[in-house]
Amino acid sequence: MNSQMWFLLEETFIPLVVAALIVLGRQRPRRAILFLSVAALILVGVKWVLFAIENAKGAFGTDGYLRYPLEPSLLALDTIRNVVLTFALFLSIAAWILALLDAASERRWGWFAAILAVAVLSYVTAAIDISPEFMRQNAIYDHLMSAHFLAGFAVMGTLAHLIVLVTLIYALAVRAIPTHLPAAT
């Protein structure tokens, strides 16, 4: 996929799909949160499988960067992994926005605060995971990634998707609790 098409897809089409999912999900928010979270978790699993294949074939250097020039099959795998990661992030954004709206409308402020805090942690970590250039100025991060690349990648990659687990737990936990209790007669 050329860079102009990917930019058009990532910057225009995917956000419109996410907005449509949020609007449609407002009818049955807990079901939408459940489906979006499960779909995002499946995509995260696909991302990890693709990363394992890339790593097994020696696509990454000890510093965590791709080795260039890459053979075409590894470059295609990396592109697919990045596309899958992007879709997983956008689906999880839709899920946590719906979870925040639902928690606020039901006045579940503990859930609201937890989802918001984990969302901030997840997306800061995702930014570092996807584009670690600004972290390379930190000698500790640089040393950690060069000494323990796989461990650092696993921790960052897992924290980046923690919000998906929290929205899934929210959807499952709140689903068991009735929304409105029957009026006492």
N, CA, C and O of each residue as an XYZ file, in Angstrom:
740
protein
N       0.860     -1.171      0.000
C       0.000      0.000      0.000
C       0.901      1.227      0.000
O       1.771      1.366      0.859
N       0.690      2.113     -0.963
C       1.555      3.285     -1.013
C       1.197      4.255      0.115
O       0.123      4.172      0.711
N       2.118      5.169      0.389
C       1.965      6.034      1.551
C       0.790      6.999      1.432
O       0.171      7.330      2.443
N       0.462      7.464      0.216
C      -0.667      8.373      0.058
C      -1.995      7.671      0.335
O      -2.888      8.234      0.968
N      -2.110      6.436     -0.148
C      -3.343      5.677      0.122
C      -3.476      5.391      1.610
O      -4.563      5.513      2.175
N      -2.358      5.005      2.252
C      -2.399      4.709      3.678
C      -2.765      5.960      4.463
O      -3.554      5.889      5.405
N      -2.196      7.115      4.083
C      -2.522      8.363      4.764
C      -4.013      8.672      4.632
O      -4.663      9.048      5.608
N      -4.549      8.512      3.425
C      -5.974      8.754      3.199
C      -6.821      7.803      4.041
O      -7.815      8.217      4.637
N      -6.434      6.545      4.089
C      -7.167      5.553      4.873
C      -7.075      5.867      6.356
O      -8.087      5.876      7.057
N      -5.858      6.126      6.837
C      -5.648      6.326      8.263
C      -6.204      7.650      8.767
O      -6.742      7.714      9.873
N      -6.084      8.692      7.982
C      -6.479     10.014      8.450
C      -7.915     10.407      8.099
O      -8.432     11.371      8.662
N      -8.559      9.704      7.204
C      -9.905     10.083      6.796
C     -10.908      8.968      7.008
O     -11.888      9.135      7.734
N     -10.669      7.847      6.384
C     -11.666      6.781      6.367
C     -11.830      6.122      7.735
O     -12.956      5.957      8.204
N     -10.736      5.745      8.375
C     -10.830      5.043      9.663
C     -11.500      5.906     10.735
O     -12.370      5.396     11.441
N     -11.139      7.200     10.897
C     -11.863      8.010     11.886
C     -13.362      8.144     11.587
O     -14.171      8.214     12.513
N     -13.734      8.180     10.309
C     -15.161      8.229      9.971
C     -15.853      6.926     10.373
O     -16.985      6.946     10.857
N     -15.183      5.810     10.176
C     -15.746      4.515     10.589
C     -15.880      4.463     12.108
O     -16.887      3.980     12.627
N     -14.873      4.958     12.820
C     -14.934      4.986     14.283
C     -16.096      5.865     14.748
O     -16.836      5.486     15.655
N     -16.257      7.027     14.134
C     -17.382      7.906     14.492
C     -18.710      7.218     14.227
O     -19.633      7.319     15.034
N     -18.814      6.522     13.107
C     -20.052      5.787     12.804
C     -20.287      4.679     13.824
O     -21.424      4.459     14.243
N     -19.234      3.980     14.226
C     -19.375      2.928     15.236
C     -19.848      3.504     16.566
O     -20.662      2.889     17.254
N     -19.346      4.675     16.929
C     -19.763      5.313     18.180
C     -21.218      5.730     18.102
O     -21.979      5.501     19.042
N     -21.619      6.342     16.986
C     -23.013      6.772     16.827
C     -23.948      5.560     16.840
O     -24.975      5.573     17.519
N     -23.595      4.523     16.092
C     -24.427      3.319     16.066
C     -24.396      2.582     17.398
O     -25.388      1.977     17.804
N     -23.255      2.636     18.074
C     -23.117      1.949     19.351
C     -23.883      2.587     20.484
O     -24.101      1.945     21.512
N     -24.297      3.825     20.333
C     -25.054      4.501     21.395
C     -26.421      3.856     21.616
O     -27.005      4.010     22.689
N     -26.944      3.130     20.610
C     -28.230      2.458     20.777
C     -28.137      1.337     21.806
O     -29.009      1.206     22.666
N     -27.095      0.541     21.722
C     -26.838     -0.562     22.653
C     -25.366     -0.492     23.048
O     -24.554     -1.270     22.547
N     -25.019      0.428     23.937
C     -23.597      0.687     24.195
C     -22.830     -0.502     24.763
O     -21.689     -0.737     24.366
N     -23.417     -1.240     25.666
C     -22.662     -2.333     26.279
C     -22.362     -3.439     25.283
O     -21.280     -4.025     25.315
N     -23.296     -3.726     24.412
C     -23.061     -4.730     23.375
C     -21.999     -4.226     22.390
O     -21.124     -4.986     21.974
N     -22.080     -2.952     22.024
C     -21.083     -2.381     21.114
C     -19.696     -2.383     21.751
O     -18.710     -2.705     21.088
N     -19.614     -2.028     23.031
C     -18.331     -2.038     23.735
C     -17.769     -3.453     23.752
O     -16.576     -3.653     23.523
N     -18.614     -4.420     24.018
C     -18.186     -5.818     24.046
C     -17.639     -6.248     22.689
O     -16.549     -6.815     22.619
N     -18.373     -5.990     21.617
C     -17.939     -6.393     20.279
C     -16.666     -5.658     19.845
O     -15.752     -6.267     19.290
N     -16.612     -4.355     20.099
C     -15.427     -3.586     19.723
C     -14.188     -4.044     20.492
O     -13.100     -4.145     19.925
N     -14.360     -4.319     21.788
C     -13.228     -4.772     22.601
C     -12.727     -6.139     22.153
O     -11.520     -6.365     22.066
N     -13.654     -7.047     21.871
C     -13.249     -8.380     21.412
C     -12.554     -8.288     20.053
O     -11.537     -8.945     19.831
N     -13.097     -7.478     19.147
C     -12.467     -7.314     17.830
C     -11.062     -6.719     17.972
O     -10.131     -7.148     17.290
N     -10.913     -5.730     18.860
C      -9.591     -5.126     19.081
C      -8.624     -6.145     19.684
O      -7.452     -6.181     19.307
N      -9.103     -6.974     20.617
C      -8.237     -8.003     21.200
C      -7.796     -9.029     20.162
O      -6.651     -9.481     20.184
N      -8.687     -9.397     19.263
C      -8.317    -10.323     18.186
C      -7.237     -9.697     17.308
O      -6.269    -10.363     16.941
N      -7.401     -8.427     16.972
C      -6.388     -7.747     16.160
C      -5.054     -7.611     16.895
O      -3.992     -7.697     16.279
N      -5.108     -7.400     18.202
C      -3.875     -7.350     18.996
C      -3.180     -8.712     18.949
O      -1.956     -8.778     18.832
N      -3.953     -9.796     19.039
C      -3.375    -11.134     18.918
C      -2.715    -11.342     17.564
O      -1.629    -11.914     17.479
N      -3.369    -10.879     16.511
C      -2.792    -10.979     15.161
C      -1.496    -10.180     15.091
O      -0.517    -10.626     14.493
N      -1.493     -8.984     15.710
C      -0.280     -8.160     15.733
C       0.869     -8.904     16.395
O       1.991     -8.884     15.889
N       0.602     -9.568     17.532
C       1.657    -10.302     18.237
C       2.159    -11.490     17.415
O       3.355    -11.780     17.417
N       1.262    -12.176     16.720
C       1.683    -13.295     15.869
C       2.579    -12.789     14.744
O       3.617    -13.386     14.458
N       2.185    -11.694     14.108
C       3.007    -11.128     13.040
C       4.363    -10.657     13.557
O       5.384    -10.832     12.891
N       4.365    -10.059     14.750
C       5.636     -9.645     15.345
C       6.525    -10.854     15.621
O       7.730    -10.804     15.373
N       5.943    -11.941     16.134
C       6.724    -13.152     16.415
C       7.332    -13.722     15.136
O       8.481    -14.165     15.131
N       6.562    -13.708     14.061
C       7.081    -14.199     12.779
C       8.223    -13.308     12.299
O       9.266    -13.800     11.871
N       8.016    -11.989     12.373
C       9.068    -11.057     11.958
C      10.332    -11.247     12.789
O      11.440    -11.284     12.254
N      10.153    -11.368     14.104
C      11.299    -11.512     14.987
C      12.018    -12.835     14.747
O      13.247    -12.883     14.789
N      11.271    -13.910     14.496
C      11.882    -15.215     14.226
C      12.705    -15.192     12.942
O      13.700    -15.907     12.826
N      12.298    -14.381     11.993
C      13.027    -14.294     10.722
C      14.134    -13.240     10.756
O      14.775    -12.979      9.739
N      14.358    -12.632     11.929
C      15.472    -11.701     12.085
C      15.252    -10.334     11.487
O      16.196     -9.717     10.995
N      14.025     -9.845     11.517
C      13.736     -8.539     10.928
C      14.206     -7.384     11.804
O      14.436     -6.283     11.304
N      14.352     -7.626     13.115
C      14.689     -6.549     14.037
C      16.133     -6.649     14.499
O      16.674     -7.740     14.685
N      16.741     -5.488     14.680
C      18.073     -5.439     15.265
C      17.966     -5.474     16.775
O      16.859     -5.497     17.314
N      19.090     -5.478     17.467
C      19.062     -5.539     18.936
C      18.529     -4.252     19.555
O      18.166     -4.239     20.732
N      18.477     -3.170     18.781
C      17.950     -1.907     19.305
C      16.454     -1.760     19.075
O      15.870     -0.743     19.449
N      15.827     -2.757     18.467
C      14.392     -2.716     18.259
C      13.954     -2.136     16.939
O      12.764     -2.138     16.626
N      14.897     -1.635     16.154
C      14.547     -1.080     14.861
C      14.630     -2.145     13.785
O      15.395     -3.103     13.896
N      13.830     -1.964     12.738
C      13.894     -2.885     11.604
C      15.238     -2.768     10.908
O      15.794     -1.678     10.771
N      15.746     -3.904     10.476
C      16.998     -3.900      9.705
C      16.666     -3.551      8.264
O      15.708     -4.078      7.700
N      17.437     -2.683      7.680
C      17.229     -2.332      6.275
C      18.471     -2.686      5.494
O      19.567     -2.568      6.043
N      18.376     -3.107      4.269
C      17.135     -3.334      3.533
C      16.505     -4.655      3.951
O      17.198     -5.652      4.155
N      15.199     -4.648      4.074
C      14.447     -5.848      4.428
C      14.033     -6.577      3.166
O      13.773     -5.971      2.127
N      13.979     -7.879      3.285
C      13.458     -8.628      2.137
C      11.972     -8.304      1.995
O      11.318     -8.001      2.993
N      11.427     -8.359      0.789
C      10.043     -7.928      0.535
C       8.997     -8.624      1.405
O       8.025     -7.990      1.814
N       9.177     -9.922      1.699
C       8.165    -10.606      2.507
C       8.126    -10.053      3.928
O       7.045     -9.926      4.503
N       9.287     -9.720      4.510
C       9.317     -9.144      5.853
C       8.787     -7.718      5.855
O       8.132     -7.302      6.810
N       9.061     -6.971      4.805
C       8.529     -5.620      4.696
C       7.001     -5.656      4.588
O       6.316     -4.817      5.173
N       6.476     -6.620      3.848
C       5.018     -6.778      3.739
C       4.424     -7.165      5.084
O       3.373     -6.651      5.466
N       5.093     -8.079      5.819
C       4.605     -8.459      7.152
C       4.588     -7.263      8.090
O       3.644     -7.090      8.861
N       5.628     -6.435      8.028
C       5.685     -5.257      8.883
C       4.571     -4.277      8.542
O       3.965     -3.687      9.436
N       4.302     -4.102      7.259
C       3.215     -3.218      6.840
C       1.873     -3.752      7.327
O       1.048     -2.994      7.838
N       1.655     -5.044      7.171
C       0.395     -5.653      7.638
C       0.272     -5.506      9.149
O      -0.808     -5.201      9.655
N       1.368     -5.721      9.874
C       1.338     -5.581     11.339
C       0.979     -4.156     11.730
O       0.206     -3.955     12.667
N       1.522     -3.162     11.034
C       1.197     -1.770     11.343
C      -0.263     -1.440     11.029
O      -0.899     -0.691     11.771
N      -0.796     -1.987      9.946
C      -2.204     -1.774      9.608
C      -3.100     -2.404     10.673
O      -4.067     -1.790     11.123
N      -2.773     -3.630     11.073
C      -3.554     -4.322     12.109
C      -3.492     -3.546     13.415
O      -4.506     -3.400     14.097
N      -2.305     -3.044     13.771
C      -2.157     -2.251     14.983
C      -3.004     -0.987     14.922
O      -3.635     -0.614     15.912
N      -3.024     -0.333     13.780
C      -3.831      0.878     13.624
C      -5.317      0.567     13.801
O      -6.018      1.285     14.514
N      -5.797     -0.492     13.162
C      -7.200     -0.862     13.319
C      -7.518     -1.220     14.774
O      -8.573     -0.841     15.284
N      -6.626     -1.940     15.439
C      -6.844     -2.294     16.849
C      -6.941     -1.035     17.708
O      -7.806     -0.945     18.578
N      -6.060     -0.067     17.469
C      -6.095      1.170     18.251
C      -7.383      1.950     18.012
O      -7.979      2.464     18.959
N      -7.820      2.044     16.754
C      -9.044      2.784     16.472
C     -10.280      2.086     17.028
O     -11.192      2.755     17.513
N     -10.330      0.764     16.970
C     -11.461      0.040     17.567
C     -11.478      0.228     19.074
O     -12.542      0.381     19.675
N     -10.295      0.218     19.688
C     -10.259      0.419     21.141
C     -10.632      1.850     21.515
O     -11.211      2.079     22.577
N     -10.307      2.816     20.654
C     -10.741      4.203     20.900
C     -12.265      4.266     20.899
O     -12.864      4.877     21.784
N     -12.889      3.640     19.913
C     -14.357      3.625     19.855
C     -14.931      2.957     21.095
O     -15.916      3.435     21.656
N     -14.320      1.848     21.530
C     -14.813      1.130     22.712
C     -14.694      1.983     23.972
O     -15.625      2.030     24.776
N     -13.555      2.658     24.151
C     -13.433      3.419     25.401
C     -14.257      4.686     25.383
O     -14.699      5.140     26.439
N     -14.478      5.274     24.216
C     -15.364      6.442     24.173
C     -16.787      6.023     24.535
O     -17.460      6.699     25.313
N     -17.238      4.908     23.967
C     -18.570      4.408     24.326
C     -18.641      4.036     25.800
O     -19.654      4.289     26.452
N     -17.578      3.440     26.334
C     -17.569      3.075     27.756
C     -17.621      4.320     28.638
O     -18.322      4.336     29.650
N     -16.882      5.362     28.256
C     -16.936      6.611     29.019
C     -18.329      7.231     28.967
O     -18.850      7.673     29.991
N     -18.932      7.266     27.781
C     -20.284      7.822     27.654
C     -21.292      7.023     28.471
O     -22.158      7.595     29.132
N     -21.174      5.689     28.422
C     -22.101      4.846     29.169
C     -21.902      4.999     30.676
O     -22.870      5.111     31.428
N     -20.641      5.002     31.110
C     -20.369      5.145     32.541
C     -20.857      6.497     33.059
O     -21.394      6.581     34.164
N     -20.676      7.548     32.271
C     -21.137      8.874     32.695
C     -22.658      8.947     32.719
O     -23.237      9.525     33.639
N     -23.313      8.363     31.709
C     -24.777      8.423     31.680
C     -25.408      7.603     32.802
O     -26.502      7.922     33.266
N     -24.728      6.560     33.233
C     -25.237      5.730     34.341
C     -24.693      6.174     35.697
O     -24.986      5.557     36.722
N     -23.910      7.230     35.700
C     -23.296      7.795     36.911
C     -22.436      6.766     37.658
O     -22.483      6.661     38.884
N     -21.673      6.034     36.902
C     -20.706      5.086     37.474
C     -19.337      5.767     37.422
O     -18.525      5.502     36.536
N     -19.105      6.646     38.388
C     -17.935      7.513     38.338
C     -16.632      6.764     38.599
O     -15.580      7.170     38.106
N     -16.687      5.690     39.358
C     -15.486      4.883     39.574
C     -15.023      4.255     38.264
O     -13.838      4.290     37.933
N     -15.965      3.682     37.527
C     -15.642      3.110     36.219
C     -15.163      4.202     35.271
O     -14.207      4.003     34.521
N     -15.822      5.348     35.305
C     -15.449      6.461     34.436
C     -13.992      6.861     34.678
O     -13.214      7.001     33.735
N     -13.631      7.045     35.954
C     -12.260      7.453     36.295
C     -11.253      6.363     35.909
O     -10.178      6.663     35.390
N     -11.605      5.106     36.165
C     -10.690      4.003     35.832
C     -10.473      3.908     34.318
O      -9.341      3.756     33.859
N     -11.545      3.995     33.559
C     -11.427      3.908     32.097
C     -10.615      5.077     31.563
O      -9.768      4.896     30.688
N     -10.862      6.258     32.073
C     -10.124      7.441     31.619
C      -8.635      7.335     31.952
O      -7.788      7.628     31.108
N      -8.314      6.918     33.180
C      -6.908      6.792     33.585
C      -6.176      5.735     32.761
O      -5.051      5.960     32.316
N      -6.812      4.592     32.560
C      -6.173      3.520     31.787
C      -6.061      3.926     30.318
O      -5.092      3.564     29.651
N      -7.039      4.673     29.808
C      -6.969      5.134     28.417
C      -5.768      6.057     28.216
O      -5.059      5.946     27.216
N      -5.540      6.962     29.157
C      -4.386      7.867     29.057
C      -3.086      7.062     29.100
O      -2.196      7.276     28.277
N      -2.975      6.139     30.054
C      -1.782      5.294     30.145
C      -1.575      4.492     28.861
O      -0.458      4.409     28.351
N      -2.641      3.907     28.346
C      -2.543      3.080     27.152
C      -2.105      3.875     25.941
O      -1.269      3.409     25.167
N      -2.649      5.058     25.761
C      -2.329      5.804     24.555
C      -0.992      6.516     24.622
O      -0.370      6.742     23.584
N      -0.529      6.878     25.810
C       0.838      7.384     25.937
C       1.814      6.243     25.639
O       2.804      6.437     24.934
N       1.533      5.062     26.177
C       2.383      3.904     25.924
C       2.330      3.505     24.453
O       3.353      3.125     23.883
N       1.166      3.583     23.836
C       1.049      3.250     22.408
C       1.870      4.221     21.566
O       2.488      3.817     20.581
N       1.881      5.494     21.944
C       2.684      6.472     21.203
C       4.170      6.140     21.308
O       4.909      6.267     20.331
N       4.603      5.717     22.485
C       6.003      5.321     22.661
C       6.283      4.031     21.898
O       7.341      3.885     21.286
N       5.337      3.099     21.936
C       5.498      1.807     21.262
C       5.583      1.979     19.749
O       6.405      1.335     19.095
N       4.742      2.841     19.193
C       4.694      3.022     17.750
C       5.850      3.887     17.260
O       6.470      3.577     16.242
N       6.139      4.955     17.970
C       7.154      5.894     17.507
C       8.072      6.279     18.669
O       7.854      7.313     19.300
N       9.093      5.470     18.963
C       9.914      5.717     20.152
C      11.015      6.773     19.977
O      11.881      6.889     20.844
N      11.007      7.542     18.883
C      12.098      8.469     18.615
C      12.323      9.470     19.745
O      13.468      9.733     20.114
N      11.243     10.034     20.301
C      11.439     11.028     21.344
C      11.935     10.397     22.638
O      12.532     11.083     23.467
N      11.696      9.094     22.825
C      12.207      8.411     24.007
C      13.683      8.059     23.854
O      14.351      7.799     24.855
N      14.211      8.043     22.629
C      15.605      7.677     22.397
C      16.560      8.697     23.020
O      17.748      8.414     23.173
N      16.061      9.864     23.375
C      16.904     10.863     24.023
C      17.206     10.478     25.472
O      18.149     10.995     26.072
N      16.415      9.581     26.022
C      16.585      9.121     27.388
C      17.549      7.930     27.381
O      17.251      6.903     26.772
N      18.681      8.054     28.039
C      19.709      7.010     28.015
C      19.209      5.716     28.650
O      19.586      4.630     28.209
N      18.378      5.814     29.666
C      17.868      4.608     30.332
C      16.984      3.822     29.369
O      17.112      2.602     29.271
N      16.099      4.500     28.667
C      15.232      3.826     27.689
C      16.069      3.200     26.578
O      15.825      2.063     26.176
N      17.050      3.943     26.086
C      17.910      3.439     25.016
C      18.669      2.195     25.475
O      18.779      1.221     24.731
N      19.188      2.230     26.697
C      19.908      1.070     27.230
C      18.963     -0.118     27.429
O      19.313     -1.253     27.106
N      17.778      0.141     27.956
C      16.797     -0.932     28.155
C      16.432     -1.588     26.837
O      16.375     -2.815     26.753
N      16.182     -0.791     25.807
C      15.790     -1.351     24.520
C      16.941     -2.092     23.845
O      16.710     -3.080     23.147
N      18.172     -1.632     24.042
C      19.278     -2.355     23.418
C      19.634     -3.610     24.199
O      20.065     -4.598     23.605
N      19.465     -3.595     25.523
C      19.806     -4.763     26.333
C      18.676     -5.790     26.386
O      18.923     -6.995     26.360
N      17.457     -5.313     26.458
C      16.300     -6.203     26.631
C      15.197     -5.812     25.664
O      14.088     -5.480     26.082
N      15.493     -5.849     24.392
C      14.554     -5.396     23.375
C      13.221     -6.127     23.452
O      12.170     -5.486     23.462
N      13.244     -7.451     23.506
C      11.987     -8.212     23.507
C      11.168     -7.948     24.766
O       9.945     -7.828     24.695
N      11.826     -7.858     25.908
C      11.100     -7.573     27.152
C      10.483     -6.177     27.104
O       9.322     -5.995     27.471
N      11.257     -5.196     26.653
C      10.731     -3.835     26.541
C       9.583     -3.749     25.565
O       8.579     -3.090     25.833
N       9.727     -4.413     24.433
C       8.663     -4.411     23.435
C       7.404     -5.088     23.970
O       6.292     -4.623     23.720
N       7.578     -6.185     24.706
C       6.423     -6.904     25.259
C       5.692     -6.053     26.293
O       4.462     -6.002     26.303
N       6.450     -5.385     27.162
C       5.822     -4.546     28.186
C       5.106     -3.371     27.533
O       3.948     -3.098     27.847
N       5.788     -2.671     26.623
C       5.173     -1.520     25.962
C       3.973     -1.938     25.127
O       2.930     -1.286     25.158
N       4.122     -3.024     24.385
C       3.034     -3.500     23.540
C       1.833     -3.970     24.325
O       0.699     -3.860     23.857
N       2.069     -4.495     25.518
C       0.958     -4.944     26.359
C       0.261     -3.763     27.022
O      -0.968     -3.698     27.026
N       1.024     -2.833     27.582
C       0.419     -1.654     28.207
C      -0.355     -0.810     27.203
O      -1.334     -0.155     27.559
N       0.085     -0.826     25.947
C      -0.589     -0.044     24.913
C      -2.005     -0.546     24.668
O      -2.848      0.199     24.169
N      -2.272     -1.790     25.009
C      -3.594     -2.362     24.753
C      -4.347     -2.707     26.032
O      -5.331     -3.446     25.991
N      -3.901     -2.186     27.152
C      -4.562     -2.439     28.429
C      -5.991     -1.897     28.438
O      -6.863     -2.477     29.085
N      -6.239     -0.810     27.739
C      -7.571     -0.222     27.701
C      -8.589     -1.176     27.100
O      -9.760     -1.146     27.478
N      -8.162     -2.019     26.173
C      -9.092     -2.982     25.567
C      -9.586     -3.956     26.629
O     -10.770     -4.292     26.660
N      -8.696     -4.407     27.490
C      -9.101     -5.319     28.558
C     -10.035     -4.629     29.551
O     -11.004     -5.226     30.018
N      -9.739     -3.377     29.869
C     -10.581     -2.652     30.823
C     -11.977     -2.418     30.251
O     -12.964     -2.582     30.969
N     -12.084     -2.039     28.977
C     -13.414     -1.843     28.400
C     -14.157     -3.162     28.272
O     -15.379     -3.194     28.416
N     -13.447     -4.248     28.006
C     -14.085     -5.564     27.954
C     -14.600     -5.961     29.338
O     -15.721     -6.453     29.464
N     -13.797     -5.751     30.363
C     -14.233     -6.051     31.739
C     -15.424     -5.170     32.108
O     -16.374     -5.639     32.736
N     -15.376     -3.906     31.722
C     -16.504     -3.002     31.988
C     -17.780     -3.532     31.334
O     -18.829     -3.613     31.973
N     -17.677     -3.889     30.063
C     -18.865     -4.369     29.343
C     -19.419     -5.637     29.973
O     -20.635     -5.796     30.078
N     -18.550     -6.532     30.391
C     -19.007     -7.782     31.011
C     -19.547     -7.556     32.420
O     -20.570     -8.130     32.793
N     -18.864     -6.720     33.204
C     -19.288     -6.485     34.588
C     -20.589     -5.703     34.655
O     -21.470     -6.034     35.449
N     -20.722     -4.683     33.843
C     -21.912     -3.840     33.896
C     -23.104     -4.539     33.256
O     -24.253     -4.270     33.607
N     -22.826     -5.433     32.320
C     -23.908     -6.182     31.672
C     -24.683     -7.040     32.673
O     -25.886     -7.256     32.524
N     -23.977     -7.523     33.689
C     -24.606     -8.362     34.700
C     -25.454     -7.547     35.681
O     -26.308     -8.095     36.378
N     -25.210     -6.237     35.728
C     -25.952     -5.356     36.644
C     -27.082     -4.710     35.868
O     -26.830     -4.098     34.830
N     -28.322     -4.824     36.335
C     -29.408     -4.170     35.606
C     -29.247     -2.656     35.633
O     -28.784     -2.076     36.615
N     -29.642     -2.036     34.531
C     -29.494     -0.591     34.412
C     -30.467      0.150     35.324
O     -30.085      1.053     36.068
N     -31.690     -0.240     35.251
C     -32.702      0.437     36.064
C     -33.398     -0.607     36.931
O     -33.896     -1.621     36.443
N     -33.417     -0.329     38.214
C     -34.086     -1.237     39.130
C     -35.582     -0.975     39.071
O     -36.003      0.169     38.896
N     -36.396     -2.028     39.216
C     -37.839     -1.820     39.181
C     -38.286     -0.943     40.360
O     -37.727     -0.997     41.455
N     -39.292     -0.154     40.092
C     -39.809      0.755     41.114
C     -40.527     -0.036     42.205
O     -41.228     -1.011     41.931
N     -40.341      0.397     43.425
C     -40.991     -0.269     44.561
C     -42.470      0.074     44.569
O     -42.856      1.224     44.360
N     -43.279     -0.922     44.810
C     -44.735     -0.670     44.835
C     -45.278     -0.675     46.214
O     -46.478     -0.479     46.405
